[in-house]
Coordinates of C-alpha atoms in Angstrom, one line a residue:
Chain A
X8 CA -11.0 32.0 13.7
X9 CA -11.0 35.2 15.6
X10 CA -10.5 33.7 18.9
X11 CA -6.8 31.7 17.0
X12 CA -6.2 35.9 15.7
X13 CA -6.5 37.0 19.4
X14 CA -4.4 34.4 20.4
X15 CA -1.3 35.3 18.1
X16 CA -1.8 38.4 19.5
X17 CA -1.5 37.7 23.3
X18 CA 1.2 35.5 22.4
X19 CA 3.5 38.3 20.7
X20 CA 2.9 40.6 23.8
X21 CA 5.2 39.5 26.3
X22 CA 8.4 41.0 24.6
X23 CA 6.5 43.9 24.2
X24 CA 5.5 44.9 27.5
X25 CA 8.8 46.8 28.9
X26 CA 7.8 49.6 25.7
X27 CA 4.0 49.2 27.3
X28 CA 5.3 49.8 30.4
X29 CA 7.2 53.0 29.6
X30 CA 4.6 54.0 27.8
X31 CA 2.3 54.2 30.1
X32 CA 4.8 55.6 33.1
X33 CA 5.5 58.5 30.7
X34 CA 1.8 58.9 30.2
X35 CA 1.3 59.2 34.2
X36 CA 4.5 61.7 34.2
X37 CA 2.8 64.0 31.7
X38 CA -0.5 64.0 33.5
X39 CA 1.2 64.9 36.3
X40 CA -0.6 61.9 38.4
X41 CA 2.4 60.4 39.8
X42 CA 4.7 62.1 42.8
X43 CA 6.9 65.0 41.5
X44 CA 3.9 65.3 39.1
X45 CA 5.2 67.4 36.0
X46 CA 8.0 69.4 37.4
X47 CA 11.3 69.0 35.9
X48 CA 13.5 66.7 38.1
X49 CA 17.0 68.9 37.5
X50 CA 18.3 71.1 34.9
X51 CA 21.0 69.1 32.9
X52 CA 18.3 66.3 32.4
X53 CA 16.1 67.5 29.5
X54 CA 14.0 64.1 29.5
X55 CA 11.2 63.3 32.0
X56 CA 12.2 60.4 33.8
X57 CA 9.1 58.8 31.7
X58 CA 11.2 59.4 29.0
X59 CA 14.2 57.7 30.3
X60 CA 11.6 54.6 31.5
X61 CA 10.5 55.0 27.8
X62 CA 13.6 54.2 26.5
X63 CA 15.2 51.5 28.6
X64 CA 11.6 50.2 28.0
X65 CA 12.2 50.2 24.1
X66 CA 15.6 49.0 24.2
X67 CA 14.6 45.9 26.8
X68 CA 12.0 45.1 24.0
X69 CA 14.7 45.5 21.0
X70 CA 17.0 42.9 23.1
X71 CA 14.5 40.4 23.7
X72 CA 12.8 40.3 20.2
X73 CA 16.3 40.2 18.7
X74 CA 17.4 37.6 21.2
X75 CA 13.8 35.3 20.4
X76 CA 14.5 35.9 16.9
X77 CA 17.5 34.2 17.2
X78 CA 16.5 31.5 19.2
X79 CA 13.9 30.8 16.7
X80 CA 16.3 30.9 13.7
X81 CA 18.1 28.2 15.5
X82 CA 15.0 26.0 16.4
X83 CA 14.6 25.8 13.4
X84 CA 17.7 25.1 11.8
X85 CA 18.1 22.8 14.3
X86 CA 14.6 20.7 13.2
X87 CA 15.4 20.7 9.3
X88 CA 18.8 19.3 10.1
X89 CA 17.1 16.6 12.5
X90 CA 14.3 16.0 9.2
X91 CA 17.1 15.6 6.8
X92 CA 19.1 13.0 8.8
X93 CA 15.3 11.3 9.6
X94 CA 14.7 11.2 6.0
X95 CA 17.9 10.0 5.0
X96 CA 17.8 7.2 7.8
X97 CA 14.1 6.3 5.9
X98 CA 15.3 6.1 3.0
X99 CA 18.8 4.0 3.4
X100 CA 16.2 1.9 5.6
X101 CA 13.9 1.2 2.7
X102 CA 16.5 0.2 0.4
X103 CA 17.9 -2.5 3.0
X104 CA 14.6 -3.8 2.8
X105 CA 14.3 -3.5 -0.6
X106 CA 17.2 -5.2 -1.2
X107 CA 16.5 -8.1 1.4
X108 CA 13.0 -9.0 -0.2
X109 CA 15.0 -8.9 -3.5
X110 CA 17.8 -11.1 -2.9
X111 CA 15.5 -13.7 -1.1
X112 CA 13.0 -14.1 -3.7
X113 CA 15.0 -16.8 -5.9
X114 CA 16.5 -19.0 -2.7
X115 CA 12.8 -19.0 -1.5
X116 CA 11.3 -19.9 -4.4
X117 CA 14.1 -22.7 -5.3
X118 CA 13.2 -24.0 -1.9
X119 CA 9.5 -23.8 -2.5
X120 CA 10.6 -25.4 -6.0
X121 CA 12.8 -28.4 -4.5
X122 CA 9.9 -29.1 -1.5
X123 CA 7.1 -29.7 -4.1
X124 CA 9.7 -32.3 -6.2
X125 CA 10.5 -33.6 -2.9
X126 CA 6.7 -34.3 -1.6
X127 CA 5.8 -35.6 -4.9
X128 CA 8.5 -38.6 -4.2
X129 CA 6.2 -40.3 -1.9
X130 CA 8.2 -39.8 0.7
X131 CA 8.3 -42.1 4.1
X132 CA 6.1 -40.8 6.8
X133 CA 8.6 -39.4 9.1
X134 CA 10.3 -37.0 5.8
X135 CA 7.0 -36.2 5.2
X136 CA 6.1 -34.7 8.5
X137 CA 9.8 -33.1 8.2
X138 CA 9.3 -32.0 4.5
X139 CA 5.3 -30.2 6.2
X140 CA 7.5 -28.3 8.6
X141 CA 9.9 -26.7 6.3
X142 CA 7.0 -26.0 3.9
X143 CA 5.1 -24.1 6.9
X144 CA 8.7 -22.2 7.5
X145 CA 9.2 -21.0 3.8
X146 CA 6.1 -20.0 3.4
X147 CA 6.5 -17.9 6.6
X148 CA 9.0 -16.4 5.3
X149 CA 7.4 -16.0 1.9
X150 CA 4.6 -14.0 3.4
X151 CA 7.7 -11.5 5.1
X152 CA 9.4 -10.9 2.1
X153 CA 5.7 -10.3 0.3
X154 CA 4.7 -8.0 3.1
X155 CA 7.8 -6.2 2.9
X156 CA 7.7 -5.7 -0.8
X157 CA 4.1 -4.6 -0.3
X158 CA 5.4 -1.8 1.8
X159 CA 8.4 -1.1 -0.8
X160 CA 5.5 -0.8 -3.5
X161 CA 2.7 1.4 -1.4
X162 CA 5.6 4.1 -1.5
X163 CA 6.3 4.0 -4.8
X164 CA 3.7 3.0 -7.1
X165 CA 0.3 5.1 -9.0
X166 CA -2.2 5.5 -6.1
X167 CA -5.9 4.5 -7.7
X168 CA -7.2 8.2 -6.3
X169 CA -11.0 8.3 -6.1
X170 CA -13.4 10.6 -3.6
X171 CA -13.6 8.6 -0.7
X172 CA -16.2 7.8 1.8
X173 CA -13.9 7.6 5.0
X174 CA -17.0 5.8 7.1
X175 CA -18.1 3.6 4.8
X176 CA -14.3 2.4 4.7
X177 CA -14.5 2.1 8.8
X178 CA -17.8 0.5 8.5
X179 CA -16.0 -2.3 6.3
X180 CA -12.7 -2.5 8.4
X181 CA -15.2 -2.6 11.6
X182 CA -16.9 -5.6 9.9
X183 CA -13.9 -7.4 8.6
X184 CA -12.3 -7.7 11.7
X185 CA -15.6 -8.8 13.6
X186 CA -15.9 -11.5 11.2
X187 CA -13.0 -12.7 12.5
X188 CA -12.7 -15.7 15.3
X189 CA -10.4 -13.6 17.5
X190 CA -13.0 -10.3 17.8
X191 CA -15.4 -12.3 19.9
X192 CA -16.0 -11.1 23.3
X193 CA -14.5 -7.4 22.3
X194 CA -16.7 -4.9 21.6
X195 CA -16.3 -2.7 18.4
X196 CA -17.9 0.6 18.0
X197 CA -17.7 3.3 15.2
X198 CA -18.6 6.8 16.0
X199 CA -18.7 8.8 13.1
X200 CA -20.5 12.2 12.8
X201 CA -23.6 12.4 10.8
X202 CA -25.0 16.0 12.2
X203 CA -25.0 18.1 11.2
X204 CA -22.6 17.3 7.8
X205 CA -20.7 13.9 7.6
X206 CA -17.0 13.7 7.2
X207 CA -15.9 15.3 3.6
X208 CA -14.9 12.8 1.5
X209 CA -11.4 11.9 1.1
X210 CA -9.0 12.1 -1.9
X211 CA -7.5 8.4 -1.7
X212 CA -6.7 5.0 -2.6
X213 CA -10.1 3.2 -0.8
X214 CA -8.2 -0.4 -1.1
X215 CA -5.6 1.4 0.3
X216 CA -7.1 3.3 3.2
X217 CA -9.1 0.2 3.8
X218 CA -6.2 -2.1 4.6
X219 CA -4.8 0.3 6.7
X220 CA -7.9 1.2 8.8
X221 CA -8.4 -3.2 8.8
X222 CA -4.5 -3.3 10.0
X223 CA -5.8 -0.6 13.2
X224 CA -8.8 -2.7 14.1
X225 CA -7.1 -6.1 14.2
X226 CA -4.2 -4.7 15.9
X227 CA -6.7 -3.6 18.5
X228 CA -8.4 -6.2 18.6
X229 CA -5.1 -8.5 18.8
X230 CA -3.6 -6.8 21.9
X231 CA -6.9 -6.5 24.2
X232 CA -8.2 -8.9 26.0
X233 CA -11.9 -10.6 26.4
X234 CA -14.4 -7.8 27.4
X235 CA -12.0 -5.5 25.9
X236 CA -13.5 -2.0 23.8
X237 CA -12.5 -0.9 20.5
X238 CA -13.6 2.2 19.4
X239 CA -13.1 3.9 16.3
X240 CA -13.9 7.5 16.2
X241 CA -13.5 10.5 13.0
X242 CA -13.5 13.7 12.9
X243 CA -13.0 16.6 10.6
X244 CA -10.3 18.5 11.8
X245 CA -10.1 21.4 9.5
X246 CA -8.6 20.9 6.1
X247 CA -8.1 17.2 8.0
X248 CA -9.9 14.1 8.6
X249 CA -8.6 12.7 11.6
X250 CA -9.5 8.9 12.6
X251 CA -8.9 7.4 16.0
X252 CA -8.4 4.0 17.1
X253 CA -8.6 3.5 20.7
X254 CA -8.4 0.2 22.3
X255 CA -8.5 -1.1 26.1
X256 CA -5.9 -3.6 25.6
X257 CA -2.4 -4.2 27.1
X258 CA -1.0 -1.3 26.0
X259 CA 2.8 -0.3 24.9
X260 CA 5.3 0.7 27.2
X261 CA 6.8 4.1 26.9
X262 CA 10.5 2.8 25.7
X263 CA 8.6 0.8 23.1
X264 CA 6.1 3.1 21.5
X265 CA 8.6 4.8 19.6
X266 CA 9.6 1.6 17.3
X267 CA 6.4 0.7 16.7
X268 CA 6.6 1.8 13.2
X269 CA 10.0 0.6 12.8
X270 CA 9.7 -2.5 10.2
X271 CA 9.6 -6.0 12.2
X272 CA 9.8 -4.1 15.2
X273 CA 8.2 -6.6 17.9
X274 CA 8.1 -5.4 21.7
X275 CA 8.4 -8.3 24.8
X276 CA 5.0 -7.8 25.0
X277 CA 3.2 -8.6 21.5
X278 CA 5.6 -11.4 21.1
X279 CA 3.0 -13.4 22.7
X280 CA 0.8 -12.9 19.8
X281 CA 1.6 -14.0 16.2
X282 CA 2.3 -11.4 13.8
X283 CA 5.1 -9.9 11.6
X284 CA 5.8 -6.5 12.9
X285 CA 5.1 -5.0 9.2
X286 CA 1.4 -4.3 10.2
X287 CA 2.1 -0.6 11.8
X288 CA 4.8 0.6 9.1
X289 CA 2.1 -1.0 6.3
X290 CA -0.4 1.9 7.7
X291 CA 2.1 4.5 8.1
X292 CA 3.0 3.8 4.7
X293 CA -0.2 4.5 3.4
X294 CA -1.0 7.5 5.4
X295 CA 2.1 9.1 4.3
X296 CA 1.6 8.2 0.7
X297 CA -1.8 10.0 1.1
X298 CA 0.1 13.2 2.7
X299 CA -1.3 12.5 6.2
X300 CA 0.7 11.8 9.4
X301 CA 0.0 8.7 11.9
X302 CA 0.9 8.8 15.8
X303 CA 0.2 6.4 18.4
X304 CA -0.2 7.4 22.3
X305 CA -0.4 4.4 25.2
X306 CA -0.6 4.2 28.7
X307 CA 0.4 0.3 29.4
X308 CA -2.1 -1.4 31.0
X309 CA -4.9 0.9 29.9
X310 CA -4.7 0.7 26.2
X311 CA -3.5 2.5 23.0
X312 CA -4.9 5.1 20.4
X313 CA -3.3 5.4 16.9
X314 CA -4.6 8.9 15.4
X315 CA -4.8 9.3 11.5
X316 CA -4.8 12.5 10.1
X317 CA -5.6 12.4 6.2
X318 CA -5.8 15.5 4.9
X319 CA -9.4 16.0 2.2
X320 CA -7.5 16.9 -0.7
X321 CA -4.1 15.4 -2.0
X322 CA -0.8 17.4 -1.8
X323 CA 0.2 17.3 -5.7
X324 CA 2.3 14.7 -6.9
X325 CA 5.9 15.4 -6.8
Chain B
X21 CA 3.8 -33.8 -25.2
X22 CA 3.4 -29.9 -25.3
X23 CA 7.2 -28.7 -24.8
X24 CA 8.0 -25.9 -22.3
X25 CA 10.9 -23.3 -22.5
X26 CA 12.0 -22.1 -19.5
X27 CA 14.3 -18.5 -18.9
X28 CA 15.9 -17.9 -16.1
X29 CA 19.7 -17.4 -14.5
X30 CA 19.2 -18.7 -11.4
X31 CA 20.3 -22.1 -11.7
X32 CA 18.6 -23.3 -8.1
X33 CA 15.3 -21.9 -9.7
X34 CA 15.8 -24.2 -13.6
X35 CA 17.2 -26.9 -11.9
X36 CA 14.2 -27.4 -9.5
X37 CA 11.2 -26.0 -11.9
X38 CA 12.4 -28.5 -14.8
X39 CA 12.0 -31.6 -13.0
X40 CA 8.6 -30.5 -11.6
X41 CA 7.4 -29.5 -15.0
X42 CA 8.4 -32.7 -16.7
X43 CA 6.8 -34.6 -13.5
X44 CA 3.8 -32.2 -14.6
X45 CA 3.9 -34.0 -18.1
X46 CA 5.9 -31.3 -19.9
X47 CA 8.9 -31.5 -22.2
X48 CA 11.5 -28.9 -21.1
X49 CA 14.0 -26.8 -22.3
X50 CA 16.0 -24.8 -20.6
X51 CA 17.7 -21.6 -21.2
X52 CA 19.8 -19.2 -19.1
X53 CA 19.8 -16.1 -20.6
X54 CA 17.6 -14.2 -23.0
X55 CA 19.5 -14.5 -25.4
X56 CA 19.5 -17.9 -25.4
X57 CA 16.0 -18.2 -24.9
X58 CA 15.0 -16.4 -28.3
X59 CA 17.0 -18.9 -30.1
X60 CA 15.4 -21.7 -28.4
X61 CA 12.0 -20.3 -29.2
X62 CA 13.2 -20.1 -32.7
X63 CA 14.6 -23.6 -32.6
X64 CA 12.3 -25.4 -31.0
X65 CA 8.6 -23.7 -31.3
X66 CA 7.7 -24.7 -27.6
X67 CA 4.0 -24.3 -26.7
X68 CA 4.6 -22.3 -24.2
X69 CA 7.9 -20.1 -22.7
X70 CA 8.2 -19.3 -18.6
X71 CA 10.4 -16.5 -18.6
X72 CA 12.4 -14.2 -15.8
X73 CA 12.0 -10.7 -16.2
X74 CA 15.3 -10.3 -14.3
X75 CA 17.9 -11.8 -16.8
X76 CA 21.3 -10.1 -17.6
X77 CA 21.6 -8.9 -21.0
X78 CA 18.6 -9.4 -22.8
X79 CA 16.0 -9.1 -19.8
X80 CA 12.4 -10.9 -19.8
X81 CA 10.5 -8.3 -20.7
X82 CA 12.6 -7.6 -24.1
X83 CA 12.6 -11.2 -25.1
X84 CA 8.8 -10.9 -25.0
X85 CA 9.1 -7.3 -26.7
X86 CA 10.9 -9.2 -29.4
X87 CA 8.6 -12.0 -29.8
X88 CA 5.9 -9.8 -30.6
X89 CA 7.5 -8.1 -32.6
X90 CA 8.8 -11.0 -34.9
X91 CA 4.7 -12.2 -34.9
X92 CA 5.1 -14.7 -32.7
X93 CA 2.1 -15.8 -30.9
X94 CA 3.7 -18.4 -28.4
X95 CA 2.1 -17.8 -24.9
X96 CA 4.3 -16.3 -22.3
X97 CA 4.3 -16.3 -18.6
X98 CA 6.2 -13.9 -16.5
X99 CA 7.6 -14.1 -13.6
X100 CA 8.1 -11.2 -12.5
X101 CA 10.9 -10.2 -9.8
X102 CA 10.3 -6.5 -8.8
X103 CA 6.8 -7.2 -8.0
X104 CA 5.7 -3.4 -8.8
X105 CA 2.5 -2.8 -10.1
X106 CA 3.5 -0.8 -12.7
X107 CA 5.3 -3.8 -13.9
X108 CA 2.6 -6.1 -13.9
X109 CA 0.4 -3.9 -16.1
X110 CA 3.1 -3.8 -18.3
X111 CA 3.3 -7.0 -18.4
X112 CA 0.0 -7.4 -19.8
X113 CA -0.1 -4.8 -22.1
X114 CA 3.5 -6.0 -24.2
X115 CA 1.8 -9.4 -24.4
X116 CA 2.1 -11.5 -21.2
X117 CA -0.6 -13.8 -21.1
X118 CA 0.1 -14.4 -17.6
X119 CA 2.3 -13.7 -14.6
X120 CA 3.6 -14.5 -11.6
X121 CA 5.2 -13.0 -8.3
X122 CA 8.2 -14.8 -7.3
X123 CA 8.5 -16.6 -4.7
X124 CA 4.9 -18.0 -6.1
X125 CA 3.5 -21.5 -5.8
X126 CA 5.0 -24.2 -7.7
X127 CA 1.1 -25.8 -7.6
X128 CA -0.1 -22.4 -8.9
X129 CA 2.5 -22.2 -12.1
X130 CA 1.4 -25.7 -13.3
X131 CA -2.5 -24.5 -12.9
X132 CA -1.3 -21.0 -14.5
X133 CA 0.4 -23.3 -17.2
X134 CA -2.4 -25.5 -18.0
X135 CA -4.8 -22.3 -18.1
X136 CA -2.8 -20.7 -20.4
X137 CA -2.2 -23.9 -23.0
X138 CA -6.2 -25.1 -22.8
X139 CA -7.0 -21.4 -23.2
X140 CA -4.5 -21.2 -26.4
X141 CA -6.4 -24.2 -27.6
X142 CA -9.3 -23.2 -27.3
X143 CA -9.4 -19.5 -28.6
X144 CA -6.4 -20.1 -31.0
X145 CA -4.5 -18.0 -29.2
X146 CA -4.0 -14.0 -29.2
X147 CA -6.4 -12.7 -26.4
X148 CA -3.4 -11.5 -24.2
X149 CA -2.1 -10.2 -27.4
X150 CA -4.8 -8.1 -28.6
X151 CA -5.3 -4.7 -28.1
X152 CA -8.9 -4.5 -28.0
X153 CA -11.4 -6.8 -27.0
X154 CA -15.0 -7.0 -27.2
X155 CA -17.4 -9.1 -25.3
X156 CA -21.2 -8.6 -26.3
X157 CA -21.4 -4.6 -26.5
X158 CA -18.4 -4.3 -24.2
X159 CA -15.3 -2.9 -25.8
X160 CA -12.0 -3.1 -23.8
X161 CA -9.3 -0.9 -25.1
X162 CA -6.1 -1.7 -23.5
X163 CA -3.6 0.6 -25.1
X164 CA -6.0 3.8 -24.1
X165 CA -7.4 1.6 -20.9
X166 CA -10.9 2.6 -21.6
X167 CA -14.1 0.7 -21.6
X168 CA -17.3 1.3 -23.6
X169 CA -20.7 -0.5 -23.5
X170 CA -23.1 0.0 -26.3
X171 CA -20.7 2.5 -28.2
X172 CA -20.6 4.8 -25.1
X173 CA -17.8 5.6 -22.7
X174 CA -17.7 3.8 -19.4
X175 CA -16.4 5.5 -16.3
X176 CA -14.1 3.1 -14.5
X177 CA -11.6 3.7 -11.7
X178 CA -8.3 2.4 -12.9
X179 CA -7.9 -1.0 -10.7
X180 CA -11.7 -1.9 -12.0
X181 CA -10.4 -1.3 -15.5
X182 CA -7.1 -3.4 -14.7
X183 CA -9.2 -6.3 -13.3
X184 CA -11.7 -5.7 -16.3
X185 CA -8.3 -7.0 -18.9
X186 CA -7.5 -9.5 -16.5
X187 CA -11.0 -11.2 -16.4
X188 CA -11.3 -10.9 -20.0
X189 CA -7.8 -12.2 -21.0
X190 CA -8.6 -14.9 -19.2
X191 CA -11.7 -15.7 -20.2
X192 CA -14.1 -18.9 -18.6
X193 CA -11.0 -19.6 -15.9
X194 CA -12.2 -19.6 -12.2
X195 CA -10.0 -17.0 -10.7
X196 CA -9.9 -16.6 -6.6
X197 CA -9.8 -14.0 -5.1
X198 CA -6.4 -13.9 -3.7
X199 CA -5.0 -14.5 -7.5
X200 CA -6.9 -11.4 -8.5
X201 CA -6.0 -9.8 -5.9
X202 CA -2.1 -10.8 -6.9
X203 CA -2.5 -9.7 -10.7
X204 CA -4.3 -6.9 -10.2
X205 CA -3.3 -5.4 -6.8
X206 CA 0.0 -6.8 -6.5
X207 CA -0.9 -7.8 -2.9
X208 CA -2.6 -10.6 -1.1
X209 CA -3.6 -9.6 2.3
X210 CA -5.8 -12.0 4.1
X211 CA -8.6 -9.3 5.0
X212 CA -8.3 -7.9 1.8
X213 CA -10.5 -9.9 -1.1
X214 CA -13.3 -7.5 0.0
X215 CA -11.5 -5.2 -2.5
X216 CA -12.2 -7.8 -5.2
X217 CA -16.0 -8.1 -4.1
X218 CA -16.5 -4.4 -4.6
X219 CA -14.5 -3.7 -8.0
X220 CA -17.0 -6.5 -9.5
X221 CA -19.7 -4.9 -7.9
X222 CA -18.4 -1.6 -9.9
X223 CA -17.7 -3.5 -13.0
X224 CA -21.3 -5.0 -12.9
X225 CA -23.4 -1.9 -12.0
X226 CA -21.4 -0.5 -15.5
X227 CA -22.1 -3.0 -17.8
X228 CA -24.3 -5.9 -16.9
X229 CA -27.3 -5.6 -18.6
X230 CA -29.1 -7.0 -14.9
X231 CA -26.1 -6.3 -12.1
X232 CA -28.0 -8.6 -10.1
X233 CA -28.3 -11.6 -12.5
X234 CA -24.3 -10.9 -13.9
X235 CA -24.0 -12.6 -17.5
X236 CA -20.0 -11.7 -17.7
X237 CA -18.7 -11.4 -14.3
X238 CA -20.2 -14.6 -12.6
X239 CA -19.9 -15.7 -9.2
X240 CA -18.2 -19.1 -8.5
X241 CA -19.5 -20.0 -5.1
X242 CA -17.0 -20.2 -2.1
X243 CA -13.8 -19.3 -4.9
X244 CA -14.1 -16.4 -6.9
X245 CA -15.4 -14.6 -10.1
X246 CA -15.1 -16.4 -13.8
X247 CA -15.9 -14.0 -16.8
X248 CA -18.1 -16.2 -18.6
X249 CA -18.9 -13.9 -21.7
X250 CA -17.7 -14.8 -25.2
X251 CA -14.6 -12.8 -25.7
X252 CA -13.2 -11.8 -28.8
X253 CA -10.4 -9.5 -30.5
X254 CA -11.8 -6.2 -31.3

């Protein structure tokens, strides 16, 4: 706390240091420790050259706090326009996909409708191997449209908010994910603190939260290789909770780490491995409806770590 | 032949379901509008209406909202297009005995279908209807969603409360996990039925009389959870 207060204060002292200057000079010039010592320099100057240092000194200072003020004003216009046209982009994005999942629910379900009439003709071997792979298709694209409406309906519907135990939740996305075929031969770990306090529980959604910390893990696990490590590590991070998912895997390349939360985003490189590209914008979605942020930083090659900060209590509902 | 009326404007949807429900042994009629489908119910008494929510004009939901309101007991499944779960409970709560996500399984309508008619034979109907239920000495009351055991007030969080009506609603049917996790959570994510597993584990610790030898919420091995208590209208 005090160390952050001494901080600010270094940091405003720069502008400030012309006036410190002059200050001091005119300090020197009175105490006569400084050539000419205290002797007046001509008649028709009534100032002490300190005085004049003083203030050139004080107007220096008055020109550079305006000129940072101004700057700053600017800045941070200059974000809250950038937000609003972020925002807006968000939203119109969300409708689109709104709208998509909407308007394909009735063809896919006719088709899923017409396929079951279809199989139930007995049809010849060949049509029925044909009729199996359009089956597999739809439902493919069943499971899209259902992931994307799930994302549609995280941002808009009642969160089921209880006090939540942000370990236990790793703990369960930590064993999911092992259970699974594809975790063998990668290593998981959790390290969570215990001493001397555990993490403060969070205000949240646990299905929720859950689902998004299982999305992390199998991510991880999905884009690493055998012998890879998956660590998850939390922290409390003042009025925070921040969870990190770190992995040793391929890693995302720097042009691509951007879209990652972009929905159906798919780099060159995860095309490899099956998946939907809804996984990423699923978690931030649920961070964000739990007033916490989500970033991701890779090095390719190396590996990636996604960082969840939720804050402990919930922002009030608008 | 128990007869089936079926409401919705997508023709590619009637025109497909129909002949699948009549292949299902089902008479069928079908109905474009709601509108239409409130005189067919009137006209023809069918056993059991599968009904759009989306509809211009008269929408699902205000065909069922009129239904009830006329008295009429004839069960209803939903299908519901917005998929919000705000709209599912409501669902239940106007008197839905049942619902489904389009695009849904055609296999899983027929077994919704055949749950809902057995169950409407069974119980004479109403348990979707009813605003309170009561199972041994646990009271459900769905207008106020709260839950009491033995005349006292139960703590729930809301989804165990939510899968609390479904499971009673539906009483003595196996249900899955991924179709609770559909009516109650509106999702089905593979690596999610652990939600389901520990909202019964709530649900038991708060009223079973043993939570580890569950009379009401009972395990069916390798599928899901049945709620095998007696349930009644409160």
């Amino acid at each position: 706390m005090r160390g952050r207060a001494a901080r600010r204060v270094l940091r405003g002292l720069p502008p400030l240091l012309p006036v410190l200057a002059g200050v001091l000079l005119w300090g020197l010039w009175r105490a006569g420790e400084l050539p000419g010592g205290a002797s007046r320099v001509g008649a028709e100057v009534t100032a002490r050259p300190g005085d004049w240092v003083l203030a050139a000194g004080a107007l220096a200072t008055v020109v550079l706090l305006l000129g940072a003020l101004r700057r700053r004003r600017a800045r941070v216009a200059r974000e809250r326009a950038l937000r609003a046209v972020a925002a807006q982009g968000a939203g119109d994005r969300q409708r689109l996909v709104g709208r998509l999942d909407h308007e394909l629910k009735n063809p896919l379900t006719a088709i899923r409708l017409a396929l079951a009439n279809l199989a139930a003709d007995d049809p010849r071997p060949q049509q029925a191997a044909g009729l199996r792979s359009i089956e597999e298709q739809v439902l493919r694209l069943s499971r899209l449209t259902t992931d994307l409406r799930k994302i549609a309906d995280v941002e808009t519907s009642r969160l089921d908010t209880t006090d939540v135990d942000v370990t236990a939740l790793l703990e369960e996305a930590l064993e999911v994910v092992g259970e699974q075929p594809r975790a063998a031969g990668r290593t998981l770990r959790l390290d969570a603190p215990r001493a001397p306090w555990p993490l403060p529980r969070v205000q949240g959604d646990a299905d929720l939260l859950v689902l998004a910390f299982v999305n992390l893990v199998d991510n991880a696990v999905k884009y690493t290789a055998d012998g890879a490590t998956v660590e998850v590590r939390a922290r409390e991070s003042g009025p925070d909770v921040l969870v990190e998912v770190a992995d040793t895997g391929h890693g995302i390349s720097a042009d691509d780490l951007p879209h990652v939360w972009e929905e159906l985003f798919r780099s060159q490189q995860a095309r490899a491995v099956p998946g939907s590209g809804l996984g990423l914008p699923f978690v931030r979605a649920v961070v964000h409806r739990h007033g916490g942020s989500v970033t991701a930083d890779s090095r390719e090659g190396e590996g990636t770590v996604v960082r969840v900060v939720l804050p402990v209590r919930q922002p009030a509902e608008a | 032949m128990p007869t089936i009326l079926l409401a919705d404007d997508e023709s590619a949807i009637t025109d497909n379901l129909a002949p699948l429900l009549r292949r299902a042994g089902y008479e069928v009629v079908v109905t474009s509008d709601g509108r239409q489908a409130l005189d067919g119910i009137r006209a023809h008494a069918p056993d059991l209406v599968v009904l759009d929510v989306m509809m211009p004009g008269l929408d699902g939901r205000a065909v069922l909202r009129t239904l009830r309101a006329e008295r009429r007991s004839t069960p209803v499944i939903l299908l519901t297009q917005v998929g919000e779960s705000s709209e599912r409970a409501m669902a239940l709560e106007e008197g839905a005995d049942d619902y489904l996500n389009k695009p849904f399984d055609p296999q899983e309508l027929i077994a919704r279908i055949r749950a809902v008619l057995r169950r409407g034979a069974a119980s004479g109907g109403g348990l979707g209807q009813s605003p309170r239920l009561r199972s041994g000495t646990v009271v459900l009351d769905r207008v106020s969603q709260r839950v009491s055991r033995d005349g006292r007030d139960v703590v729930l969080t809301p989804r165990a409360t939510a899968l609390l009506a479904y499971l009673m609603t539906h009483p003595d049917e196996v249900m899955t996990r991924e179709r609770l996790l559909e009516a109650v959570w509106g999702w089905t994510f593979q690596t999610s039925t652990r939600s389901v597993d520990t909202r019964v584990a709530e649900l038991r610790r708060e009223l079973e009389v043993d939570s580890g030898d569950p009379q009401l919420i009972t395990t069916v091995l390798g599928t899901g959870y049945r709620f095998s208590g007696r349930v009644e209208s409160a």
